[in-house]
mmCIF file of C-alpha atoms in Angstrom:
data_model
loop_
_atom_site.group_PDB
_atom_site.id
_atom_site.type_symbol
_atom_site.label_atom_id
_atom_site.label_comp_id
_atom_site.label_asym_id
_atom_site.label_seq_id
_atom_site.Cartn_x
_atom_site.Cartn_y
_atom_site.Cartn_z
ATOM 1 C CA MET S 864 0.000 0.000 0.000
ATOM 2 C CA SER S 865 1.193 3.444 -0.916
ATOM 3 C CA SER S 866 1.369 6.409 1.422
ATOM 4 C CA LYS S 867 1.201 8.762 -1.560
ATOM 5 C CA VAL S 868 -1.706 11.163 -1.513
ATOM 6 C CA ILE S 869 -3.876 10.762 -4.592
ATOM 7 C CA THR S 870 -5.566 13.957 -5.739
ATOM 8 C CA VAL S 871 -9.042 13.438 -7.181
ATOM 9 C CA ALA S 872 -10.836 16.335 -8.887
ATOM 10 C CA LEU S 873 -14.633 16.209 -9.044
ATOM 11 C CA ALA S 874 -15.607 17.990 -12.258
ATOM 12 C CA GLY S 875 -18.819 18.380 -14.198
ATOM 13 C CA ASN S 876 -21.573 20.692 -15.277
ATOM 14 C CA PRO S 877 -23.276 22.941 -12.735
ATOM 15 C CA ASN S 878 -25.930 21.154 -10.691
ATOM 16 C CA SER S 879 -24.731 17.636 -11.573
ATOM 17 C CA GLY S 880 -24.315 16.521 -7.957
ATOM 18 C CA LYS S 881 -20.581 17.088 -7.441
ATOM 19 C CA SER S 882 -20.917 18.664 -3.995
ATOM 20 C CA THR S 883 -23.340 15.989 -2.796
ATOM 21 C CA ILE S 884 -20.854 13.289 -3.819
ATOM 22 C CA PHE S 885 -18.023 15.310 -2.231
ATOM 23 C CA ASN S 886 -19.967 15.540 1.046
ATOM 24 C CA ASN S 887 -20.681 11.800 1.038
ATOM 25 C CA LEU S 888 -17.047 10.888 0.360
ATOM 26 C CA THR S 889 -15.438 13.304 2.810
ATOM 27 C CA GLY S 890 -18.068 13.587 5.535
ATOM 28 C CA THR S 891 -18.117 17.368 5.160
ATOM 29 C CA ARG S 892 -21.105 19.607 4.646
ATOM 30 C CA GLN S 893 -20.470 21.857 1.667
ATOM 31 C CA LYS S 894 -23.447 23.908 0.576
ATOM 32 C CA VAL S 895 -25.541 22.191 -2.077
ATOM 33 C CA GLY S 896 -28.449 23.584 -4.053
ATOM 34 C CA ASN S 897 -30.603 23.009 -7.079
ATOM 35 C CA TRP S 898 -29.169 25.892 -9.089
ATOM 36 C CA PRO S 899 -25.892 26.671 -10.852
ATOM 37 C CA GLY S 900 -23.216 28.655 -9.038
ATOM 38 C CA VAL S 901 -23.551 27.063 -5.599
ATOM 39 C CA THR S 902 -19.875 26.083 -5.551
ATOM 40 C CA VAL S 903 -17.849 29.118 -6.623
ATOM 41 C CA GLU S 904 -14.424 28.023 -5.408
ATOM 42 C CA LYS S 905 -12.654 24.714 -5.074
ATOM 43 C CA LYS S 906 -13.123 22.862 -1.790
ATOM 44 C CA GLU S 907 -10.836 20.141 -0.457
ATOM 45 C CA GLY S 908 -11.646 17.173 1.722
ATOM 46 C CA HIS S 909 -9.816 14.002 2.640
ATOM 47 C CA LEU S 910 -10.583 10.312 2.587
ATOM 48 C CA THR S 911 -8.600 7.234 3.547
ATOM 49 C CA ALA S 912 -9.765 3.954 2.056
ATOM 50 C CA ASP S 913 -7.994 0.619 1.776
ATOM 51 C CA GLY S 914 -4.716 2.252 2.777
ATOM 52 C CA TYR S 915 -4.936 4.971 0.141
ATOM 53 C CA HIS S 916 -4.989 8.623 1.163
ATOM 54 C CA LEU S 917 -7.128 10.742 -1.141
ATOM 55 C CA THR S 918 -7.499 14.489 -1.402
ATOM 56 C CA ILE S 919 -10.898 15.102 -2.969
ATOM 57 C CA VAL S 920 -11.312 18.483 -4.669
ATOM 58 C CA ASP S 921 -14.849 19.718 -5.364
ATOM 59 C CA LEU S 922 -14.588 22.053 -8.349
ATOM 60 C CA PRO S 923 -17.147 24.649 -9.426
ATOM 61 C CA GLY S 924 -19.393 23.508 -12.242
ATOM 62 C CA THR S 925 -18.367 24.194 -15.809
ATOM 63 C CA TYR S 926 -19.794 23.320 -19.200
ATOM 64 C CA SER S 927 -16.391 23.293 -20.886
ATOM 65 C CA LEU S 928 -12.684 23.925 -20.422
ATOM 66 C CA THR S 929 -13.129 27.125 -22.439
ATOM 67 C CA ALA S 930 -13.774 29.230 -19.364
ATOM 68 C CA TYR S 931 -15.661 32.523 -19.198
ATOM 69 C CA SER S 932 -16.939 32.903 -15.638
ATOM 70 C CA LEU S 933 -14.772 32.973 -12.521
ATOM 71 C CA GLU S 934 -16.150 29.578 -11.471
ATOM 72 C CA GLU S 935 -15.237 28.042 -14.827
ATOM 73 C CA ILE S 936 -11.748 29.555 -14.679
ATOM 74 C CA VAL S 937 -11.171 28.016 -11.223
ATOM 75 C CA ALA S 938 -12.220 24.569 -12.507
ATOM 76 C CA ARG S 939 -10.220 24.784 -15.737
ATOM 77 C CA ASN S 940 -7.062 26.067 -14.067
ATOM 78 C CA PHE S 941 -7.122 23.328 -11.439
ATOM 79 C CA ILE S 942 -7.515 20.578 -14.034
ATOM 80 C CA LEU S 943 -4.941 21.960 -16.482
ATOM 81 C CA ASP S 944 -2.390 23.533 -14.121
ATOM 82 C CA GLU S 945 -2.581 21.505 -10.900
ATOM 83 C CA LYS S 946 -2.801 18.220 -12.837
ATOM 84 C CA PRO S 947 -4.756 16.028 -10.396
ATOM 85 C CA ASP S 948 -4.010 12.304 -10.445
ATOM 86 C CA VAL S 949 -7.528 11.611 -11.675
ATOM 87 C CA VAL S 950 -10.518 13.675 -12.777
ATOM 88 C CA VAL S 951 -13.946 12.271 -11.972
ATOM 89 C CA ASP S 952 -16.484 13.788 -14.364
ATOM 90 C CA ILE S 953 -19.923 13.707 -12.747
ATOM 91 C CA LEU S 954 -22.485 13.464 -15.558
ATOM 92 C CA ASP S 955 -26.171 14.231 -15.010
ATOM 93 C CA CYS S 956 -27.715 11.330 -16.909
ATOM 94 C CA SER S 957 -31.126 13.043 -16.872
ATOM 95 C CA ASN S 958 -29.603 15.589 -19.279
ATOM 96 C CA LEU S 959 -26.688 13.659 -20.732
ATOM 97 C CA GLU S 960 -26.301 15.539 -24.015
ATOM 98 C CA ARG S 961 -25.536 18.789 -22.171
ATOM 99 C CA ASN S 962 -22.727 17.025 -20.279
ATOM 100 C CA LEU S 963 -20.972 15.480 -23.273
ATOM 101 C CA TYR S 964 -18.969 18.530 -24.411
ATOM 102 C CA LEU S 965 -16.979 18.702 -21.172
ATOM 103 C CA ALA S 966 -16.685 14.901 -21.119
ATOM 104 C CA THR S 967 -15.183 14.961 -24.612
ATOM 105 C CA GLN S 968 -12.716 17.709 -23.679
ATOM 106 C CA LEU S 969 -11.627 15.843 -20.539
ATOM 107 C CA SER S 970 -11.151 12.598 -22.479
ATOM 108 C CA GLU S 971 -8.712 14.377 -24.804
ATOM 109 C CA LEU S 972 -6.419 15.427 -21.938
ATOM 110 C CA ASP S 973 -3.339 13.528 -20.864
ATOM 111 C CA THR S 974 -4.857 12.588 -17.510
ATOM 112 C CA LYS S 975 -6.885 9.742 -16.074
ATOM 113 C CA VAL S 976 -10.622 10.401 -16.275
ATOM 114 C CA ILE S 977 -13.474 8.456 -14.721
ATOM 115 C CA PHE S 978 -17.008 9.150 -15.924
ATOM 116 C CA VAL S 979 -19.740 8.777 -13.312
ATOM 117 C CA LEU S 980 -23.414 8.790 -14.270
ATOM 118 C CA ASN S 981 -25.390 10.560 -11.557
ATOM 119 C CA MET S 982 -29.073 11.381 -11.085
ATOM 120 C CA ALA S 983 -30.276 8.080 -12.519
ATOM 121 C CA ASP S 984 -33.398 8.351 -10.362
ATOM 122 C CA ILE S 985 -34.412 11.577 -12.105
ATOM 123 C CA ALA S 986 -33.667 10.097 -15.537
ATOM 124 C CA GLU S 987 -35.828 7.093 -14.695
ATOM 125 C CA GLU S 988 -38.700 9.324 -13.528
ATOM 126 C CA ARG S 989 -38.514 11.108 -16.888
ATOM 127 C CA GLY S 990 -38.482 7.817 -18.803
ATOM 128 C CA ILE S 991 -34.948 8.333 -20.085
#
């Protein structure tokens, strides 16, 4: 088992559930809401599992790596400049098409990316 800290960035569109997942993983209570712009800066939490030490970074929502707003710039700069060990792209599967542009951009980077489908309950309610 490694004592190296693994940095995990939670990325995705606004309102895709990143902060809820962050809170569940880290045991913290970051503000969550059903509107874009709730997370406006990156938040860090920690998790130890199976001997691995993880730093989980909750990034502000962004639709792409072409950033315009301050929140998008924070997310883009962390992914491109800080180079986390892995980026977890949280995709709202109740509105998957809207999430695919960022997913495509992330997949083209020279970093490990994990795609997580979230909000399956809402998609199911909508018959998707």
